[in-house]
PDB file of C-alpha atoms in Angstrom:
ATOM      1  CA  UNK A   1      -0.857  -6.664  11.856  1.00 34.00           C
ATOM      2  CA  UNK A   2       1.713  -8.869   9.515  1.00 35.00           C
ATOM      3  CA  UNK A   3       3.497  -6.197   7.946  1.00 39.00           C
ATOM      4  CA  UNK A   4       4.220  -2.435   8.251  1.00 41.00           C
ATOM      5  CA  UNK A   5       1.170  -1.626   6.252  1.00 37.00           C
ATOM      6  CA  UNK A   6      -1.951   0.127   8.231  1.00 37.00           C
ATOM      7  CA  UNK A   7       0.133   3.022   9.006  1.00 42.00           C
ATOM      8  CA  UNK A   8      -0.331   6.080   6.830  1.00 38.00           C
ATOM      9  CA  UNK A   9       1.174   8.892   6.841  1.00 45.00           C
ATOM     10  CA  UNK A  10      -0.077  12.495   5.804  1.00 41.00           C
ATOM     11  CA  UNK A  11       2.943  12.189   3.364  1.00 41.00           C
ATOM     12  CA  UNK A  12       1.403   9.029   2.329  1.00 39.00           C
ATOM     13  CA  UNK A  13      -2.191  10.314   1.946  1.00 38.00           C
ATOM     14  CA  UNK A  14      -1.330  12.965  -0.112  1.00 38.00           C
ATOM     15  CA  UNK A  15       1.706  11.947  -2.186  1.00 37.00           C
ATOM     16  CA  UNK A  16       0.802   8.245  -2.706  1.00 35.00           C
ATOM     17  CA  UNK A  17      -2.510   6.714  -2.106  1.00 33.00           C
ATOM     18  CA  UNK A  18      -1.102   3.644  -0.379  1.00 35.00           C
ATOM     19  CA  UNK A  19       0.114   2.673   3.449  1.00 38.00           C
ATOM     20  CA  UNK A  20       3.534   2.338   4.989  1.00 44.00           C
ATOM     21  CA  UNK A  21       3.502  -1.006   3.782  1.00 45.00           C
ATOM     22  CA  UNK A  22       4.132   0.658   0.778  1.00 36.00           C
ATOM     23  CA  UNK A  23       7.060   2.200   1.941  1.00 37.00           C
ATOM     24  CA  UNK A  24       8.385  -1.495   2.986  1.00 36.00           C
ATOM     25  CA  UNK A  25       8.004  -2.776   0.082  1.00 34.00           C
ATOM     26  CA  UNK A  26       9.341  -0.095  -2.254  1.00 34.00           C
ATOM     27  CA  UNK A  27      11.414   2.305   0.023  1.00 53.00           C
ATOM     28  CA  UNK A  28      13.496  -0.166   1.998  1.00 73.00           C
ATOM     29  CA  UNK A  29      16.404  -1.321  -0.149  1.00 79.00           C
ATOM     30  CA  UNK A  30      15.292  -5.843  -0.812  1.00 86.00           C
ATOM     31  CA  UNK A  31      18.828  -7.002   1.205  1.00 93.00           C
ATOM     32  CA  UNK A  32      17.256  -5.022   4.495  1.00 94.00           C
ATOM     33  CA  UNK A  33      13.719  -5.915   3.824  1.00 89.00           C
ATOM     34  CA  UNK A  34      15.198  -9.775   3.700  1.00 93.00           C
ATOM     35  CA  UNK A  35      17.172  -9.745   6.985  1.00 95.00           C
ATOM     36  CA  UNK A  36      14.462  -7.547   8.563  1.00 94.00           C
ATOM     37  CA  UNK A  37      11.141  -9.471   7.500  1.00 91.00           C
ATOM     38  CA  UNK A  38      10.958 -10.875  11.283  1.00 92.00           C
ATOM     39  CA  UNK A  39      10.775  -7.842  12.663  1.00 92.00           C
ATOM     40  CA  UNK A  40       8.079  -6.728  11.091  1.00 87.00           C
ATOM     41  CA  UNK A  41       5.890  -9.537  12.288  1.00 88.00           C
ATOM     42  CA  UNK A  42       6.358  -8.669  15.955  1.00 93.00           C
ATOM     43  CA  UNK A  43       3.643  -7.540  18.094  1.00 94.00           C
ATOM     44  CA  UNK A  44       5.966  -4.509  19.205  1.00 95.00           C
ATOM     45  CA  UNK A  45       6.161  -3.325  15.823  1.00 91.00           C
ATOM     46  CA  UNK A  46       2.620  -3.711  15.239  1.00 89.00           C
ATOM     47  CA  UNK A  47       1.919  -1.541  18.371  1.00 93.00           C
ATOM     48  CA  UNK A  48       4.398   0.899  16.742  1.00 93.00           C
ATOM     49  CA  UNK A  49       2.836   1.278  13.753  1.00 89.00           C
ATOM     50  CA  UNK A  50      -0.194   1.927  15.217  1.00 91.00           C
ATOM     51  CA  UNK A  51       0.921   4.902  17.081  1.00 94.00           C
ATOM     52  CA  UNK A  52       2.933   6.041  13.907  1.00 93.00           C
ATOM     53  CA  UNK A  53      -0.063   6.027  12.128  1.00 90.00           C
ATOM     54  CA  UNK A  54      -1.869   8.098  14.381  1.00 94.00           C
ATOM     55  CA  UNK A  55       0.648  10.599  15.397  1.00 96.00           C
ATOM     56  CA  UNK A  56       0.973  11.601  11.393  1.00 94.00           C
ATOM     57  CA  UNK A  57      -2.467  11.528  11.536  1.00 94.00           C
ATOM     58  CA  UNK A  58      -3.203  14.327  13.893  1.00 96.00           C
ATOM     59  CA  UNK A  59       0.297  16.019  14.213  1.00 97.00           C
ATOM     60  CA  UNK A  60       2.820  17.139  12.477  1.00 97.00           C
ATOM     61  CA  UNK A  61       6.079  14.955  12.234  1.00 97.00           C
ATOM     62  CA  UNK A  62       9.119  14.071  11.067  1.00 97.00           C
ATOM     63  CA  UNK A  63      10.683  13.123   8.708  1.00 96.00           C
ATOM     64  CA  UNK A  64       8.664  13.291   5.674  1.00 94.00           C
ATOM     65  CA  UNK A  65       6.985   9.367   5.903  1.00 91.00           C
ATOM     66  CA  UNK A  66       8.546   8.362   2.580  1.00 91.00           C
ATOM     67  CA  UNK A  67      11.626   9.536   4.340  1.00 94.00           C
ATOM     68  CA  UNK A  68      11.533   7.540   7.449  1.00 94.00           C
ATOM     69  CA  UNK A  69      13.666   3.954   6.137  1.00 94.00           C
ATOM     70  CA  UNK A  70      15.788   6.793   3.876  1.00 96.00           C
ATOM     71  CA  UNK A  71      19.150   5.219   5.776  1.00 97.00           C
ATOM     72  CA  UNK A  72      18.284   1.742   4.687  1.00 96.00           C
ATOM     73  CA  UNK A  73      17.488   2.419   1.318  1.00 95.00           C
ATOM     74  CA  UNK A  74      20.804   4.312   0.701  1.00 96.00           C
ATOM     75  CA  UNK A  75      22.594   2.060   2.313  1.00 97.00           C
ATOM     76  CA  UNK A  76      21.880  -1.637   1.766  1.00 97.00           C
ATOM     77  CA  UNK A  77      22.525  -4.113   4.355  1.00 97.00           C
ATOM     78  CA  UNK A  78      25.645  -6.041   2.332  1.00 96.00           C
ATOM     79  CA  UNK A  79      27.320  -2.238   1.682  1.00 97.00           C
ATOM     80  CA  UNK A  80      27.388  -1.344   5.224  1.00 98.00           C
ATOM     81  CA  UNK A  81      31.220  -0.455   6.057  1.00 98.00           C
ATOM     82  CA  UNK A  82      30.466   2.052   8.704  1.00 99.00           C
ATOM     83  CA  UNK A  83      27.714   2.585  11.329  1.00 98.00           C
ATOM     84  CA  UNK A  84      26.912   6.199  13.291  1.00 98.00           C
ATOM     85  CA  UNK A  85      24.534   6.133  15.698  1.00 98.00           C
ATOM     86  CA  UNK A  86      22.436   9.329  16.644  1.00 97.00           C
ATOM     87  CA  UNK A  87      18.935  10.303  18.714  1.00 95.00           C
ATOM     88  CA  UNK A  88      16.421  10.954  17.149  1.00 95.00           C
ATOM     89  CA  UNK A  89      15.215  13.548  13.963  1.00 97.00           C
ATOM     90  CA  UNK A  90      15.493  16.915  13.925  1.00 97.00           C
ATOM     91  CA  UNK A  91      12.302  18.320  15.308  1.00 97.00           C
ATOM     92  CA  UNK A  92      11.771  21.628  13.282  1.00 96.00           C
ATOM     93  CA  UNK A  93      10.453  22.045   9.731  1.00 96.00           C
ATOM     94  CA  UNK A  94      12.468  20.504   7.072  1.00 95.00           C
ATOM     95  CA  UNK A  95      15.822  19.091   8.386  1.00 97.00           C
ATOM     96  CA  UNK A  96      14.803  16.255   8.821  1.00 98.00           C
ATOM     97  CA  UNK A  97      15.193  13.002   6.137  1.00 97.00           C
ATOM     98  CA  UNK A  98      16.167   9.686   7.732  1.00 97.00           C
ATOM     99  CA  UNK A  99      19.350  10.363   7.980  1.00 98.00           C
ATOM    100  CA  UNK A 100      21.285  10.597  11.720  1.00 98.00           C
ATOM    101  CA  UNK A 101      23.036  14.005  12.188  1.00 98.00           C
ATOM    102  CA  UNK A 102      22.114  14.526   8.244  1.00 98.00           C
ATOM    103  CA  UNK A 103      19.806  17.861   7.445  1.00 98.00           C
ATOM    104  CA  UNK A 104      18.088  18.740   4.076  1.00 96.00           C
ATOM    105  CA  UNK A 105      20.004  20.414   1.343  1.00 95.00           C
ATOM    106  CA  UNK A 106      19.892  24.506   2.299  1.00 95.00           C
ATOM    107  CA  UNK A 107      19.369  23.835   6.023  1.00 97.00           C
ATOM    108  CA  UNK A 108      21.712  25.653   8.042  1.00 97.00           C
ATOM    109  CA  UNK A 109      24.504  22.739   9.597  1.00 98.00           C
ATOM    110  CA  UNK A 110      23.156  21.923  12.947  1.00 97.00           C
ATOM    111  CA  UNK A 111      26.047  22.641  16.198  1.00 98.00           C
ATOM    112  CA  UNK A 112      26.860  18.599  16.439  1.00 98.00           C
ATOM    113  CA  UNK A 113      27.465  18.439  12.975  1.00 98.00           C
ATOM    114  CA  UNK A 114      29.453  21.753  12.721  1.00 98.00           C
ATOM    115  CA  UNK A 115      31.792  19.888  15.334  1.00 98.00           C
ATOM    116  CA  UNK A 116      31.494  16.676  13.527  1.00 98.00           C
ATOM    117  CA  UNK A 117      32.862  18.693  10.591  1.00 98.00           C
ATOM    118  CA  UNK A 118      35.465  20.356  12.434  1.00 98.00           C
ATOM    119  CA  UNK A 119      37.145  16.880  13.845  1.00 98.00           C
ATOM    120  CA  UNK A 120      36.492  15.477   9.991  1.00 98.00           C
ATOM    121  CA  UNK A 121      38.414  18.508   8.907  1.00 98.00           C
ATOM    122  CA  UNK A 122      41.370  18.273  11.733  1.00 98.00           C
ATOM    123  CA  UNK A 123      41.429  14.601  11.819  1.00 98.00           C
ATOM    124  CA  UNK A 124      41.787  13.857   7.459  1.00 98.00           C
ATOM    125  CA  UNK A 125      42.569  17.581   6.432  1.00 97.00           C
ATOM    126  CA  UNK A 126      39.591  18.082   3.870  1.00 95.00           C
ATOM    127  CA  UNK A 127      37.746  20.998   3.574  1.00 96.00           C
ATOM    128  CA  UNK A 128      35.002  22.388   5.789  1.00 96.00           C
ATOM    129  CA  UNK A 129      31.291  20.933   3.678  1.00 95.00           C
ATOM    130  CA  UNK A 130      29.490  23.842   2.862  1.00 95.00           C
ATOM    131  CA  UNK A 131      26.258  21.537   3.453  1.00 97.00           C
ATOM    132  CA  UNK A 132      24.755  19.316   5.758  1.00 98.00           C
ATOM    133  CA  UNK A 133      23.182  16.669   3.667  1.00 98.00           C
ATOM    134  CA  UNK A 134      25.019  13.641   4.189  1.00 98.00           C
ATOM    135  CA  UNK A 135      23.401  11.891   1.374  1.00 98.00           C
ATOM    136  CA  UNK A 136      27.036  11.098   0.214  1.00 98.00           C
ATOM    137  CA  UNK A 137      28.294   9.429   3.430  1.00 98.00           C
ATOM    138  CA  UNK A 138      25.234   6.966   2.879  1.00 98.00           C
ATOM    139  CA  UNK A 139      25.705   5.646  -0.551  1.00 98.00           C
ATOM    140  CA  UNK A 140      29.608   5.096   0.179  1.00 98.00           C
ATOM    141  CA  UNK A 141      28.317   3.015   2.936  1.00 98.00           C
ATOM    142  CA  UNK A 142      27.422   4.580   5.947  1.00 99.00           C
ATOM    143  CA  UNK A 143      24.664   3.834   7.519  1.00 98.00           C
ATOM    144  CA  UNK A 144      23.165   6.793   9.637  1.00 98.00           C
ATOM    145  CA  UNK A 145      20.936   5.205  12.074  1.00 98.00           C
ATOM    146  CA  UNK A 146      19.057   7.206  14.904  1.00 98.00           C
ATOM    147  CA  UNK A 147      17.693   5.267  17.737  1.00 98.00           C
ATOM    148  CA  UNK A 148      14.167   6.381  17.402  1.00 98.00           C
ATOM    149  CA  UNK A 149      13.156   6.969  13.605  1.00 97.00           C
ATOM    150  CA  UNK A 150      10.478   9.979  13.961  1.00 97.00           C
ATOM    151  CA  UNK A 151       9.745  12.684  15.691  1.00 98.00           C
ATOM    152  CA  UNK A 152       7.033  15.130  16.751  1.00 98.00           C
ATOM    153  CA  UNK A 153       7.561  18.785  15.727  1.00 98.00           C
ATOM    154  CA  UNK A 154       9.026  20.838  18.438  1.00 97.00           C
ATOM    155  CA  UNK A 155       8.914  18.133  20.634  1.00 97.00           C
ATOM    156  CA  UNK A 156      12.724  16.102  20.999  1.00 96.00           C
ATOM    157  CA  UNK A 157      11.984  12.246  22.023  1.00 96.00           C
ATOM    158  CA  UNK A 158       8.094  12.446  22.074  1.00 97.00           C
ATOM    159  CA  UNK A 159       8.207   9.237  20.153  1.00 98.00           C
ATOM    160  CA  UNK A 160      10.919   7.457  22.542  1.00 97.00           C
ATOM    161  CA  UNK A 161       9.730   4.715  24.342  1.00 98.00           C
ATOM    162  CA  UNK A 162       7.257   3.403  21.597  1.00 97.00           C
ATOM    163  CA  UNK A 163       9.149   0.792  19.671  1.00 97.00           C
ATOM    164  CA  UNK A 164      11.673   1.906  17.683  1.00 97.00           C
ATOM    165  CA  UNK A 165      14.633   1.714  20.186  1.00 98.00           C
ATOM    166  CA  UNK A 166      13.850  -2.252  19.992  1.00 98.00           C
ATOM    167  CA  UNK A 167      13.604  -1.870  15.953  1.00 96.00           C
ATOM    168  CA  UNK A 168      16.919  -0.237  16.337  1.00 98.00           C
ATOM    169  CA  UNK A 169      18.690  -2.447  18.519  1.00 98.00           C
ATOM    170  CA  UNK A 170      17.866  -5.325  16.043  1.00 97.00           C
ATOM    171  CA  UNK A 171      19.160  -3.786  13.182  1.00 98.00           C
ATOM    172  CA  UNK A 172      22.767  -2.968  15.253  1.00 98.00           C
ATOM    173  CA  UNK A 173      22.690  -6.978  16.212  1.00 98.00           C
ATOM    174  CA  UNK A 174      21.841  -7.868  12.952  1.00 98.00           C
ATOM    175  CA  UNK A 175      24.323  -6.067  11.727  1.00 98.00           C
ATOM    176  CA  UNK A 176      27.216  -7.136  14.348  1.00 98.00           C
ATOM    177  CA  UNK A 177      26.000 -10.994  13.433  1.00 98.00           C
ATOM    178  CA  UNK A 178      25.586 -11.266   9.665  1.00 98.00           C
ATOM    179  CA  UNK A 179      28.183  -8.954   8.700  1.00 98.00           C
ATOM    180  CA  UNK A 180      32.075  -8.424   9.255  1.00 98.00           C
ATOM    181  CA  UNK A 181      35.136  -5.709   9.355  1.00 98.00           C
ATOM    182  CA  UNK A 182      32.426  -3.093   9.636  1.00 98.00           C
ATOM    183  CA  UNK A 183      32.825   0.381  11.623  1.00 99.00           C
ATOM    184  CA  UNK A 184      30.524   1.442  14.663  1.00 98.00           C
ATOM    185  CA  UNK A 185      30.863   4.823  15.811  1.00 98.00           C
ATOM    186  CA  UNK A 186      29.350   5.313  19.268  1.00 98.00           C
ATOM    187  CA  UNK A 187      29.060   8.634  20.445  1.00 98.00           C
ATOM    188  CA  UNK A 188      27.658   9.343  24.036  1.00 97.00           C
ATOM    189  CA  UNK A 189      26.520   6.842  26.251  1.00 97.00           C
ATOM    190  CA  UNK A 190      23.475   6.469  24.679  1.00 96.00           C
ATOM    191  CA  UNK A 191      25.039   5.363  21.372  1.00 98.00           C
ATOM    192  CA  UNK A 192      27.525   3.187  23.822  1.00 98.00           C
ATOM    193  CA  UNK A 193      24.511   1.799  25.518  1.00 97.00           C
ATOM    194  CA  UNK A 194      23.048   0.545  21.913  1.00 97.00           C
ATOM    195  CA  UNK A 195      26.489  -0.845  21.037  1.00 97.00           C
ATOM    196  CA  UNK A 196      26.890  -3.471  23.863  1.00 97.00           C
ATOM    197  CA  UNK A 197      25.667  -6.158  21.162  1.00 97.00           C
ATOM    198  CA  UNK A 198      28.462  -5.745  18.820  1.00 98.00           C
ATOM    199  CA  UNK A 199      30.787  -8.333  18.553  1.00 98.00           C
ATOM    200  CA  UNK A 200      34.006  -6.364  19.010  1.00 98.00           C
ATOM    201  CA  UNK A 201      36.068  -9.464  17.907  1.00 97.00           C
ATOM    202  CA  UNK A 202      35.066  -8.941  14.463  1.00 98.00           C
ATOM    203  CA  UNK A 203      34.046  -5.125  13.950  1.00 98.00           C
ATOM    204  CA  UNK A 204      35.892  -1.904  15.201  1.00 98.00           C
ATOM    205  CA  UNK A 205      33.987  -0.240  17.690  1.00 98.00           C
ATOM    206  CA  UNK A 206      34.762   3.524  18.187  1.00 98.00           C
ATOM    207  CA  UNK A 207      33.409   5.579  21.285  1.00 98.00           C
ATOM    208  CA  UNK A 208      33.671   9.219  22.410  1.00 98.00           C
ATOM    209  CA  UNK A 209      31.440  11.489  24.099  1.00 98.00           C
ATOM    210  CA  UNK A 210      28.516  13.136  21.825  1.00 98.00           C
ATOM    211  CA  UNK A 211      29.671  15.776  18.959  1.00 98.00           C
ATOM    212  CA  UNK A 212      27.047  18.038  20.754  1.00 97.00           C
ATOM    213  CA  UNK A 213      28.286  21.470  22.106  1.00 97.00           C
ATOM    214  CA  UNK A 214      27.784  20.307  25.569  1.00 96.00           C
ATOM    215  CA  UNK A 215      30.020  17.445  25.178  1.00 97.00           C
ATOM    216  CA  UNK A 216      32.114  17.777  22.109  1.00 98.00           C
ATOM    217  CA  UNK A 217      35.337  18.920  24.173  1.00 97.00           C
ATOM    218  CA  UNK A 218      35.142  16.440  26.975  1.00 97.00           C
ATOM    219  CA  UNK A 219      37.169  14.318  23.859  1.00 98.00           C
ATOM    220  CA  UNK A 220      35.122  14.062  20.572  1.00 98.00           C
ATOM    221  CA  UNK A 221      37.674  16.605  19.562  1.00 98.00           C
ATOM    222  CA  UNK A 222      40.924  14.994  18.525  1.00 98.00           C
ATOM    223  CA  UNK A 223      38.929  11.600  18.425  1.00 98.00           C
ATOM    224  CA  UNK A 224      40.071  11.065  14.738  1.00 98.00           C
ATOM    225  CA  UNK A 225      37.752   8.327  14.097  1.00 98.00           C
ATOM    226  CA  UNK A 226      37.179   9.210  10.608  1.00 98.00           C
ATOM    227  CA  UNK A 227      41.205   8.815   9.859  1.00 98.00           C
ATOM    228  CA  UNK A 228      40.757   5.299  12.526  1.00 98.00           C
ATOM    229  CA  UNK A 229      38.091   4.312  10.209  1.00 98.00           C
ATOM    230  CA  UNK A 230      39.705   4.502   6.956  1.00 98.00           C
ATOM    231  CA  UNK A 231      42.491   2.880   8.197  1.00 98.00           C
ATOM    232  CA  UNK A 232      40.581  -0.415   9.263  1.00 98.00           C
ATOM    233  CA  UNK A 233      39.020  -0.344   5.874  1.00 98.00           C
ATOM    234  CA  UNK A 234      41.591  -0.182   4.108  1.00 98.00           C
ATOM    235  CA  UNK A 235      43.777  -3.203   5.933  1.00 98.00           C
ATOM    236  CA  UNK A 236      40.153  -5.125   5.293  1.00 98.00           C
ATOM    237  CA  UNK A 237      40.353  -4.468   1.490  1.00 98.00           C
ATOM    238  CA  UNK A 238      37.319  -1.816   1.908  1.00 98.00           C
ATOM    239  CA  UNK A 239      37.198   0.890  -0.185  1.00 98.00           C
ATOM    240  CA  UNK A 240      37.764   4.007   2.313  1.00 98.00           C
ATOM    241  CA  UNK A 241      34.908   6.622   3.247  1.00 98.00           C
ATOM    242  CA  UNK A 242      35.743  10.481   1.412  1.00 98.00           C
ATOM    243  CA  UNK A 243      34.147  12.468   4.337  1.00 97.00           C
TER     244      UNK A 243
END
């Protein structure tokens, strides 16, 4: 395979008669389709769409395929100021929408984003969100990234270990490589693990354990990397994030 086409999605068959390829060519924003053309190419990613293809052929799962690239195509690749790294989607009916950490309008806030909230709301003093769709980080430039793009329903990580981690990692050295002053947020070792690429001489690289319950008061509490982020923004003549 030479693109992302051949893989469609039930989203695909029934909203738009076309193939993922049509979600690379119209649903990934033309700066990220530019400095991510390569990877499509790849035998790994051809193997990936493949199994994509399959799995929303016979299961259910998420996101929504017109959703899957949703973090690219809010946030072009030359608008990237700050990068959070999560998992992978939500694995229950209708949270997920390509965006890390990010649920659908109405959704109740999941726990690691109620603490991701609470630090936002200790560290810069503004009020609690009364939603969960970070649709607004992403167009002020924050990309929300997960590590693996979809997700079986009711099943966390059944679609680890099938290509998108290497997808990922690309887009994190891309990224690091092409762009400059920009802010990585690495929560939990996994999101530390991802971040080993980043040139640290020309980005700020944040870490703290995961915003999870299990792990949010081991120090993502009283992080303040949303304050630590602004600031390096602002002394690089970026316009700062309003969390």
């Amino acid at each position: 395979m030479h693109n992302c086409g051949e893989i469609q999605t039930s989203s695909t068959r029934h909203h738009q008669p076309s193939t993922i390829n049509r979600i690379v060519e119209v649903r990934i924003e033309q700066s990220w389709k530019e400095v991510l053309a390569d990877e499509f190419e790849k035998p790994y990613f051809s193997l990936l769409a493949s199994f994509i293809r399959k799995e929303y052929q016979e299961t259910e799962v998420y996101p929504p395929g017109s959703k899957i690239f949703s973090a690219f195509d809010l946030t072009p690749f030359r608008d990237v100021k700050v990068v959070i790294l999560g998992q992978d989607p939500y694995h229950e009916p209708g949270q997920a929408h390509g965006l890390a950490f990010s649920v659908q309008p109405g959704v109740q806030i999941p726990p690691s984003l109620q603490n991701i909230y609470k630090e936002i709301v200790d560290d810069v003093h503004s009020p609690y969100p009364n939603s969960g769709f970070l649709e607004r980080w992403a167009k002020q430039g924050v990309l929300l990234l997960n590590n693996v793009l979809t997700v079986r329903r009711a099943a966390p990580l059944s679609h680890q270990g099938k290509g998108w981690e290497e997808f990922t990692d690309r887009v994190v050295e891309l990224i690091s490589s092409k762009r400059e002053n920009v802010v990585f947020m690495l929560w939990g070792s996994q999101a530390q693990r991802k971040g080993l690429v980043i040139d640290t001489k020309k980005h700020l690289v944040l870490k703290a354990p995961h915003p999870s319950p299990l792990s949010a008061y081991r120090g993502f509490f009283g992080c303040k990397h949303f304050s630590k982020a602004n600031e390096y923004l602002i002394q690089h003549g970026k316009t700062p994030i309003v969390w």
